Coordinates of C-alpha atoms and ligand atoms in Angstrom, one line a residue:
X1 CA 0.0 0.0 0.0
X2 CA 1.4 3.2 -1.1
X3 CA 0.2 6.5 -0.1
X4 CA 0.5 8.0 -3.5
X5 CA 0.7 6.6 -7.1
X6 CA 1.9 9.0 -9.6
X7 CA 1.0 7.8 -13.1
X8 CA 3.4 9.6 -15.9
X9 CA 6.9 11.0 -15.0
X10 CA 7.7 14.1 -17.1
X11 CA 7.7 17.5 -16.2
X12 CA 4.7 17.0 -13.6
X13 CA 5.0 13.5 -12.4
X14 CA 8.0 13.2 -11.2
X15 CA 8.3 16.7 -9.4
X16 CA 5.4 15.6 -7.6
X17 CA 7.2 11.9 -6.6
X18 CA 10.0 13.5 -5.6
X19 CA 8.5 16.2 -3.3
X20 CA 5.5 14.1 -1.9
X21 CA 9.0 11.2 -0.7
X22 CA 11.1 14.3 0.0
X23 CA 8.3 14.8 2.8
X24 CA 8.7 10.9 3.7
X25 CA 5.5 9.5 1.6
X26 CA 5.9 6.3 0.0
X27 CA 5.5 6.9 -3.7
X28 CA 5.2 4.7 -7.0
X29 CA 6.2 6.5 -10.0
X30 CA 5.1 4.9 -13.0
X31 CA 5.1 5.6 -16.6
X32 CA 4.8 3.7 -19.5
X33 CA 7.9 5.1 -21.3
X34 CA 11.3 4.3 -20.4
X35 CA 13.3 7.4 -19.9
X36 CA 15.3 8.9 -22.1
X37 CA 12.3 9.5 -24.4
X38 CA 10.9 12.0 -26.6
X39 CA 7.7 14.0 -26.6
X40 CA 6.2 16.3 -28.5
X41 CA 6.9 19.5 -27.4
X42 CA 9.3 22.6 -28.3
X43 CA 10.8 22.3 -24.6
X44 CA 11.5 26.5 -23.6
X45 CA 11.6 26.5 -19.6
X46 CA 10.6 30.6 -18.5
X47 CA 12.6 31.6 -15.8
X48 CA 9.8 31.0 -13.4
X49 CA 10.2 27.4 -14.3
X50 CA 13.9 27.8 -13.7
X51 CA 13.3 28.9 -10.5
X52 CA 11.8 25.7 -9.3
X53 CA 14.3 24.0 -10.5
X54 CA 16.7 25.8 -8.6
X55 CA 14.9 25.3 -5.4
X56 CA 14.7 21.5 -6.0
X57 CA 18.2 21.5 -6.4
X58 CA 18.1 20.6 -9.8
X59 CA 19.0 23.4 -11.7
X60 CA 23.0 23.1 -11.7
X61 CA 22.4 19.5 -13.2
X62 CA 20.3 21.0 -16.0
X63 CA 23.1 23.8 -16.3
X64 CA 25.8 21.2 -16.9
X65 CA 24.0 19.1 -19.7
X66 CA 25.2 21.4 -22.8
X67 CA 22.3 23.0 -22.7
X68 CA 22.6 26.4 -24.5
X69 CA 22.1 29.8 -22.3
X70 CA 19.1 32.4 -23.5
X71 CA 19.7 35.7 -22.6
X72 CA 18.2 38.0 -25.6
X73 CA 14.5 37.7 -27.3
X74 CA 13.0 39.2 -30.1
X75 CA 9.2 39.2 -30.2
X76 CA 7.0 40.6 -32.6
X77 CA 3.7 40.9 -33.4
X78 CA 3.4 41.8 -37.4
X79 CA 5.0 45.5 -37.4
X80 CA 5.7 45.9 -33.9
X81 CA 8.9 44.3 -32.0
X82 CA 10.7 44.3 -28.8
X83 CA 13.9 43.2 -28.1
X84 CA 15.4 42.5 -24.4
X85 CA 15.5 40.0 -21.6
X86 CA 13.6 39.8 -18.4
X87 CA 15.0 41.3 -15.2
X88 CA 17.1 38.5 -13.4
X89 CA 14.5 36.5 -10.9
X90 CA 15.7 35.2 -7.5
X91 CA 18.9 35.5 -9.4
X92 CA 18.0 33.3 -12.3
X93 CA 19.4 35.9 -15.4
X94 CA 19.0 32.8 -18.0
X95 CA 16.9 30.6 -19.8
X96 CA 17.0 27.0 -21.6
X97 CA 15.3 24.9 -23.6
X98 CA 16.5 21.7 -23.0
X99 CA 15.6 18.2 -25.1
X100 CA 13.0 16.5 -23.4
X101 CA 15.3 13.8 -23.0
X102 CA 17.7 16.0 -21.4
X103 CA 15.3 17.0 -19.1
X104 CA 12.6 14.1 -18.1
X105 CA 15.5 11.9 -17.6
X106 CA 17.0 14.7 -14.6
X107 CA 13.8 14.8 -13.1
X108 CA 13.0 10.9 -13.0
X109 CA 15.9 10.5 -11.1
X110 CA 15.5 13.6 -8.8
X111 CA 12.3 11.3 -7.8
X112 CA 14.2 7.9 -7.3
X113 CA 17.0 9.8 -5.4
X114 CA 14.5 11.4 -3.1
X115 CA 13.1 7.5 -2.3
X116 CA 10.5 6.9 -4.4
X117 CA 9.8 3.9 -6.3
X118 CA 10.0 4.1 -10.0
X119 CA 8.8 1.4 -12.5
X120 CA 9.0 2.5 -16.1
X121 CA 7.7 0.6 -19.2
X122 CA 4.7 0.3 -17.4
X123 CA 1.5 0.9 -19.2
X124 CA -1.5 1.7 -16.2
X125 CA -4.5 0.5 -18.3
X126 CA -7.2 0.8 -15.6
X127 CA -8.2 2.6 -11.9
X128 CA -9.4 0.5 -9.6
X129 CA -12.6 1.7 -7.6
X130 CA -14.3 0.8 -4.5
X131 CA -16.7 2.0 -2.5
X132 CA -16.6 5.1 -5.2
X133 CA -13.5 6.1 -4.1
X134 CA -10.0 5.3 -6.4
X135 CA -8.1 2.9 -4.5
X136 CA -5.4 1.5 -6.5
X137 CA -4.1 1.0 -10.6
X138 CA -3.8 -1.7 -12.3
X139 CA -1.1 -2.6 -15.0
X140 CA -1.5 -3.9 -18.6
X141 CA 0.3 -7.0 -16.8
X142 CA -2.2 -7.2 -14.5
X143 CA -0.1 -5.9 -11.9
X144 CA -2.6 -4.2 -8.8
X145 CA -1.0 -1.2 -6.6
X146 CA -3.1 0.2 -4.2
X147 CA -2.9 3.6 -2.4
X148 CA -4.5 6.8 -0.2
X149 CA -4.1 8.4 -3.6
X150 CA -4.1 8.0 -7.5
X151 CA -2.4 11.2 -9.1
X152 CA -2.9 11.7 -12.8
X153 CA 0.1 13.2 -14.3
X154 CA -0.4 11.3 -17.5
X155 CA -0.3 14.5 -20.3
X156 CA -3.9 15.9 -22.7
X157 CA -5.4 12.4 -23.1
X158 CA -5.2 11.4 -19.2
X159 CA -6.5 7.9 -18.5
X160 CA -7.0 9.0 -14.8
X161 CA -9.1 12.2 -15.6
X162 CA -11.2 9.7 -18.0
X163 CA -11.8 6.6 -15.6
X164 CA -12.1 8.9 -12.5
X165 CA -15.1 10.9 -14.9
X166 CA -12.9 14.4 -14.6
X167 CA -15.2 16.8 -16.8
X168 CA -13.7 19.9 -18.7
X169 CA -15.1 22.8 -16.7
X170 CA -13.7 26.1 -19.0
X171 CA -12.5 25.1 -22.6
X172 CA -11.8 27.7 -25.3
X173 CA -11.2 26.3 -29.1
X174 CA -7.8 25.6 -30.4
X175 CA -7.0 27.7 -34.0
X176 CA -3.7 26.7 -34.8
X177 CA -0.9 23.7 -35.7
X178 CA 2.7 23.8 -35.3
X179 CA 5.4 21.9 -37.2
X180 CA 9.0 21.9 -36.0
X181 CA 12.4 20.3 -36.1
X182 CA 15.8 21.1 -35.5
X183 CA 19.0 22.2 -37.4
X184 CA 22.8 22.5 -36.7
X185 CA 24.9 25.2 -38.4
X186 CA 22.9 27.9 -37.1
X187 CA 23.7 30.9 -34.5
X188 CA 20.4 31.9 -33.5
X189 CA 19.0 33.5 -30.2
X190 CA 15.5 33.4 -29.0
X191 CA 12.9 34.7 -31.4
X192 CA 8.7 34.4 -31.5
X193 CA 7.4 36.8 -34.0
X194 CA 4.2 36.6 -35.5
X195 CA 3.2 37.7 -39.2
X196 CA 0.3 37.9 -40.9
X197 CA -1.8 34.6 -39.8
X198 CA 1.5 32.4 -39.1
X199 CA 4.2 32.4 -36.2
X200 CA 7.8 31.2 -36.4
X201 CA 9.4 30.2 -33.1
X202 CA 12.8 29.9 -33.0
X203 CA 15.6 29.0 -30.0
X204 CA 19.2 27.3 -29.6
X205 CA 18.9 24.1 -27.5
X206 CA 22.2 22.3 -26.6
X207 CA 25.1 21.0 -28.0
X208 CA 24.7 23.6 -30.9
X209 CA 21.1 22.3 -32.1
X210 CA 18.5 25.1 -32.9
X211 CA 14.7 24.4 -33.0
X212 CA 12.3 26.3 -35.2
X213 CA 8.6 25.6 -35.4
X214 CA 6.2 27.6 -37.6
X215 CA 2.5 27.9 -36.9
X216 CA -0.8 28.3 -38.8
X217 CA -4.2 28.4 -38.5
X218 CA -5.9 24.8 -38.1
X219 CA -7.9 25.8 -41.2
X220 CA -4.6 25.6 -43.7
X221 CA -3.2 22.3 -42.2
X222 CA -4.5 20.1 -44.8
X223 CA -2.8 22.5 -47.9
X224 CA 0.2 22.4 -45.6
X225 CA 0.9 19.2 -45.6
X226 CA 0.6 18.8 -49.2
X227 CA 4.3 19.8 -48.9
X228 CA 5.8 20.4 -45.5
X229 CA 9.2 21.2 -46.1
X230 CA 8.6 23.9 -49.0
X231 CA 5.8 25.6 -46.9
X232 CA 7.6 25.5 -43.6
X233 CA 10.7 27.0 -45.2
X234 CA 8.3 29.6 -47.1
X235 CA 6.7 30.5 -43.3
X236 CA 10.0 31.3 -41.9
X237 CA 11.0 33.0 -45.3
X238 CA 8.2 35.5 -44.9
X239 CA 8.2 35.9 -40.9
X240 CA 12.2 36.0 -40.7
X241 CA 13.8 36.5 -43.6
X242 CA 17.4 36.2 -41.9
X243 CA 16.7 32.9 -40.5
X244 CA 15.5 31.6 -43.6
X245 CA 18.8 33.0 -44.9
X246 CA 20.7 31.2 -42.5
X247 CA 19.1 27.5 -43.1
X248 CA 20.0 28.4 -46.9
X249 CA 23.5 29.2 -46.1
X250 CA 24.5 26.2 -44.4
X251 CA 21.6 25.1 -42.0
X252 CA 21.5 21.5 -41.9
X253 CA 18.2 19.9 -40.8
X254 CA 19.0 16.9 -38.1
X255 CA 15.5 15.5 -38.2
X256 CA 12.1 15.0 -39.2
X257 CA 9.3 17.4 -38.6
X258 CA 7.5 16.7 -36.1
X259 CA 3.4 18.0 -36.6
X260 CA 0.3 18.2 -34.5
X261 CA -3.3 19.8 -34.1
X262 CA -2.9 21.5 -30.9
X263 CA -5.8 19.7 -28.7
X264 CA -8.4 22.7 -27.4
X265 CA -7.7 24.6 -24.0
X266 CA -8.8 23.3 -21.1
X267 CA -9.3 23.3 -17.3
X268 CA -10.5 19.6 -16.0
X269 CA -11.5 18.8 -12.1
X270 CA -8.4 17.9 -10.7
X271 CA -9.6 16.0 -7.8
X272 CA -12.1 13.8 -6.2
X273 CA -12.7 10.9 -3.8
X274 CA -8.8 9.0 -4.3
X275 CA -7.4 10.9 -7.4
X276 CA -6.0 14.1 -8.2
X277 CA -4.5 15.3 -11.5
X278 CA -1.6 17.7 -12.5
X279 CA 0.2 19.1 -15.3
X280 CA -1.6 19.1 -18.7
X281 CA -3.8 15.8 -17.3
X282 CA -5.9 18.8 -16.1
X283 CA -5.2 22.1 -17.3
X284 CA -4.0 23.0 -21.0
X285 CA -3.5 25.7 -23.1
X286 CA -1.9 27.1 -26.1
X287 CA 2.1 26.4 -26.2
X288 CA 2.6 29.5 -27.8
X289 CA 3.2 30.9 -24.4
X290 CA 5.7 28.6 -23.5
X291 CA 4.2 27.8 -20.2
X292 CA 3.4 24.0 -20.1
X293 CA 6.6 23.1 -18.5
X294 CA 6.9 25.6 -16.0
X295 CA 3.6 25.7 -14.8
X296 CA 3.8 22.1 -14.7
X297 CA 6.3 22.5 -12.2
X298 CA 4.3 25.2 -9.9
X299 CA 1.2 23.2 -9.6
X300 CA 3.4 19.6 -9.1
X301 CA 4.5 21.9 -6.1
X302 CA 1.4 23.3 -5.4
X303 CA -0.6 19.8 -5.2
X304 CA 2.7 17.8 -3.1
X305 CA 1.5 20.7 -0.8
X306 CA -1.3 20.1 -0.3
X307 CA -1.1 16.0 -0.7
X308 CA 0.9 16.2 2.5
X309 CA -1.4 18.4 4.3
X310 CA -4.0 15.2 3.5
X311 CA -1.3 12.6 4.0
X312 CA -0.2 13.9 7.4
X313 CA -3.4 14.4 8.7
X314 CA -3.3 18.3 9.2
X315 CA -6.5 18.5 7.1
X316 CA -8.8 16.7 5.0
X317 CA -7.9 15.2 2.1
X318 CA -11.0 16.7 0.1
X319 CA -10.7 20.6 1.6
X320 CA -6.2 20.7 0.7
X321 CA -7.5 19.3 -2.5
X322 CA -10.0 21.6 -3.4
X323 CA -7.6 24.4 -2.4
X324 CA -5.1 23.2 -4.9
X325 CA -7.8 23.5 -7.7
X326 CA -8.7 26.8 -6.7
X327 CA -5.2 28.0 -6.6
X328 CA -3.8 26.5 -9.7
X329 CA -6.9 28.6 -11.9
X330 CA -6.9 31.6 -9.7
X331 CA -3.2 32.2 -10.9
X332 CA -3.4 30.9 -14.2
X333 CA -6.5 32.3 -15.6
X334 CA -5.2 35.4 -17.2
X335 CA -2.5 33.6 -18.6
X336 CA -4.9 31.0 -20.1
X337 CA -7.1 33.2 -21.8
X338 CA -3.9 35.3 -22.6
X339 CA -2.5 31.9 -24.9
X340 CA -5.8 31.5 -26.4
X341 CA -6.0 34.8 -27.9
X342 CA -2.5 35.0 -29.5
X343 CA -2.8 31.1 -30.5
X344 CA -5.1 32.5 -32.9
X345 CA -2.5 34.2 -34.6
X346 CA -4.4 37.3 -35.0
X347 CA -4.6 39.5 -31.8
X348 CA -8.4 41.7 -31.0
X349 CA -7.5 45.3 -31.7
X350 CA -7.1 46.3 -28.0
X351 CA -4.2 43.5 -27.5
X352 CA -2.7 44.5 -30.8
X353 CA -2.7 48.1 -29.5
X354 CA -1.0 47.2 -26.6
X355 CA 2.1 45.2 -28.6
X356 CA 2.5 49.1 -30.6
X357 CA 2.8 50.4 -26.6
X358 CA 5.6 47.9 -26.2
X359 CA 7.4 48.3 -29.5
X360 CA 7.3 52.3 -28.2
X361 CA 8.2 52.4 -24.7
X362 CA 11.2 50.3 -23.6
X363 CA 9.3 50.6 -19.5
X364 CA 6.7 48.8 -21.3
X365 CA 8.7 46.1 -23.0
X366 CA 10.2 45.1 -20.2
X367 CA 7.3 44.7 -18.1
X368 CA 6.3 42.4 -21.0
X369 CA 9.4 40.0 -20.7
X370 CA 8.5 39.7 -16.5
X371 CA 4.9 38.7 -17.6
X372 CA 6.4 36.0 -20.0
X373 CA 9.4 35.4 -17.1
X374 CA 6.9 35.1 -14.4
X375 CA 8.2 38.3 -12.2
X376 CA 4.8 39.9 -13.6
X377 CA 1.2 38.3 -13.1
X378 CA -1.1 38.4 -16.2
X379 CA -3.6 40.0 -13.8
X380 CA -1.2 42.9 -13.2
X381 CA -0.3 43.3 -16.5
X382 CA -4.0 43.3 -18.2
X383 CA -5.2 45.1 -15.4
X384 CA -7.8 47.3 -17.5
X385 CA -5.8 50.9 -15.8
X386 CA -3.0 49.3 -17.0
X387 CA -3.9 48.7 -20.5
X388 CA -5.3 51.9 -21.0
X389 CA -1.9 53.8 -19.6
X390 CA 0.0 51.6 -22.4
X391 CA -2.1 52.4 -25.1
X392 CA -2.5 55.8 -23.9
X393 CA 1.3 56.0 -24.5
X394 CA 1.4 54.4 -27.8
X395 CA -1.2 57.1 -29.5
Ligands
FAD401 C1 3.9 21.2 -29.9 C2 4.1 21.5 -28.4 C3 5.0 22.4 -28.1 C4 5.2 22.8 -26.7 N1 6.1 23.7 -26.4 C5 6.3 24.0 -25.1 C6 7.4 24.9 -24.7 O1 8.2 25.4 -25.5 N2 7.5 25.2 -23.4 C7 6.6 24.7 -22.4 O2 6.8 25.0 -21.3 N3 5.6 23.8 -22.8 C8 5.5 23.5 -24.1 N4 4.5 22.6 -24.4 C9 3.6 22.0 -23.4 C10 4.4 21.0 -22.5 O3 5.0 20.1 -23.4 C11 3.4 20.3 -21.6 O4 2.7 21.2 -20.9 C12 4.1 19.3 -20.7 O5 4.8 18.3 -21.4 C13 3.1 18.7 -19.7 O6 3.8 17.8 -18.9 P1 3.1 16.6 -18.2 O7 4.1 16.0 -17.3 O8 1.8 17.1 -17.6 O9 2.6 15.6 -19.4 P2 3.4 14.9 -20.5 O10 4.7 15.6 -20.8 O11 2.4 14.7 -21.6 O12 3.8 13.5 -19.9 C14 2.8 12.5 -19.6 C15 3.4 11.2 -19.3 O13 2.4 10.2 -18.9 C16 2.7 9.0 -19.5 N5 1.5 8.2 -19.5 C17 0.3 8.5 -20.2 N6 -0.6 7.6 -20.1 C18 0.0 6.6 -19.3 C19 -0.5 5.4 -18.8 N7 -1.8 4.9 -19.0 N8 0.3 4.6 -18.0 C20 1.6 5.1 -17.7 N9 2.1 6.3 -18.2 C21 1.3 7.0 -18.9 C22 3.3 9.3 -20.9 O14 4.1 8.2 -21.3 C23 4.1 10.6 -20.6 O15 5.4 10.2 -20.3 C24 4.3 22.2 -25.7 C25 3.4 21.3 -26.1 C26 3.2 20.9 -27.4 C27 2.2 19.9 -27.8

């Protein structure tokens, strides 16, 4: 009997494994991969991410992989651009995107080191119920764990959130698609600029790789597969020309593109009688932002929290779990709308105004990069006084 099972150990399982045994809690961390593995995913880690990471110890280790430094960004929206970094936070001047299987590999083990028990390759293909609580998993070998509680950290299509009967509560449509791969040969620091209807992303990685995705609206994705390579090298042509010069002087391509219909934004109840869920398993929105990881670390924080408030008996189970739902959208609302809006790829007039503000007025730029580095809420930064100050400015 363990009192926690932790289905999926990426960026939100195994943060959670290794805090909740950290705290003394017998853990099984399972996933049905066997680390190091890929996912889908364009890996940026904001500085708030960062700073987790540095507080779990963890971040030196990432530091030391060849992982490539980040301190410049362009970021434009059509006409308007800004280029700067975000003011250091809790000393964290920096930022990486690491391969995911640079970085699910350094968390996995964070977990075993901090005692809990891992078992990868192992598929969970069922909850087990009784008495209408979740008691246990069982295994596609049949295998049967029981514990005080079943935590889905098992990414968008969540077996947990669908056998425990998690329903989406807030959902806003997803527009757009990305494609991406990586190249070597190139010297590139961090841009995101958007064009008319398309996005090009574009960041070093380690060991002199650089990824660059493009984005469209889901509407084109059938004419864009027609022929992917052509149309992703004509997006980047038209968004930025001079990385679509580089890649023709010299740029080698080191793999295939990888492609997918982003799945629509969501928040899903995150707990109930047993079961709790974390990372995307139960709240999901746009990557454009570049949150997914990083916030994927604050709530795998936020929920070991309040786990052990249930686990030790300071509270009930039910009320620390509640709060951790509450918490997790009360802080992440603004951004979630926020990802929605600009994963359309075309921003609402008052939004586009305020991009002009920051193109303008450096003061405002910079506030811009804390939002996106996590020094700045999304609630202080929308504020409606504060919007109309920045477009004031920009007239
Ligand atoms: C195209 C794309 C680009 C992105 N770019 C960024 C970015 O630049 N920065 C950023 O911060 N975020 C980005 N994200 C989002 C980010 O990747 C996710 O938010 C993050 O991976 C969520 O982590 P997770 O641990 O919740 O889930 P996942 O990373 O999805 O991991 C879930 C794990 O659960 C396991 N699992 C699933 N079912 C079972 C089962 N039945 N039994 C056992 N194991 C199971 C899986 O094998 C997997 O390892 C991007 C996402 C996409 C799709």
């Amino acid at each position: 009997m363990y009192d926690a099972i932790v289905v999926g150990a990426r960026c939100a399982g195994s943060p959670v494994a290794m805090l909740l045994a950290r705290r003394g809690h017998r853990v099984l961390l399972v996933d049905k991969v066997t680390q190091p593995s890929d996912t889908v995913s364009t890996h940026y880690i904001q500085q708030y991410g960062l700073r987790k990471l540095k507080e779990w110890d963890l971040l030196d280790t990432l530091a030391g992989t060849g992982v490539t430094p980040m301190r410049r960004m362009t970021i434009s929206y059509r006409d308007s651009l800004i280029e700067g970094f975000a003011d250091p936070l809790d000393g964290i001047d920096v930022t990486y995107a690491p391969r995911r299987t640079v970085l699910d590999p350094i968390l996995l083990e964070a977990a075993d080191a901090a005692g809990a028990e891992v078992r990868q390759g192992h598929a969970v293909r069922e909850l087990i119920v009784e008495d209408g609580r979740v008691a246990g998993v069982q295994g596609a070998d049949g295998t049967r764990d029981r514990a005080s509680v079943v935590i889905g950290a098992d990414g968008s299509g969540s077996l947990v959130a669908r056998q425990a009967g998690a329903e989406i509560y807030r959902s806003l449509p997803a527009e757009s698609f990305v494609y991406y791969s990586y190249w070597s040969g190139l010297d590139i620091h961090f841009h995101s600029r958007i064009g008319v209807d398309q996005q090009v992303g574009a960041w070093p990685t380690g060991d002199g790789g650089t990824l660059i995705a493009i984005m469209k609206p889901l509407s084109r994705w059938d004419e864009f597969r027609s022929d992917v390579e052509g149309n992703f090298l004509q997006v980047v042509k038209d968004v930025v020309p001079d990385i679509a010069e580089q890649i023709a002087g010299g740029g080698e391509r080191t793999e295939p593109f990888h492609g997918i219909r982003y799945p629509d934004n969501y928040y899903r109840r995150s707990h109930g009688p047993g079961w709790a869920l974390v990372g995307d398993a139960g709240y999901h929105k746009d990557p454009i932002t570049g949150q997914g990881i990083s916030d994927a670390f604050v709530h795998a924080e936020l929920l070991a929290d309040r786990l052990h408030e249930g686990l030790a008996g300071e509270r009930p189970m039910a009320e620390a779990l509640a709060d951790y739902e509450r918490e997790r959208d009360e802080r992440t609302l603004s951004a979630f709308k926020f990802a929605a809006t600009i994963g359309a790829l075309k921003l609402p007039p008052e939004l586009e105004a305020v991009f002009n503000a920051l193109g303008r007025e450096p003061e405002y730029a910079r506030d811009f990069f804390n939002l996106i580095a996590g020094a700045i809420t999304g609630e202080r930064f929308f504020a409606p006084e504060n919007v109309a100050r920045m477009i004031g400015a920009a007239k």
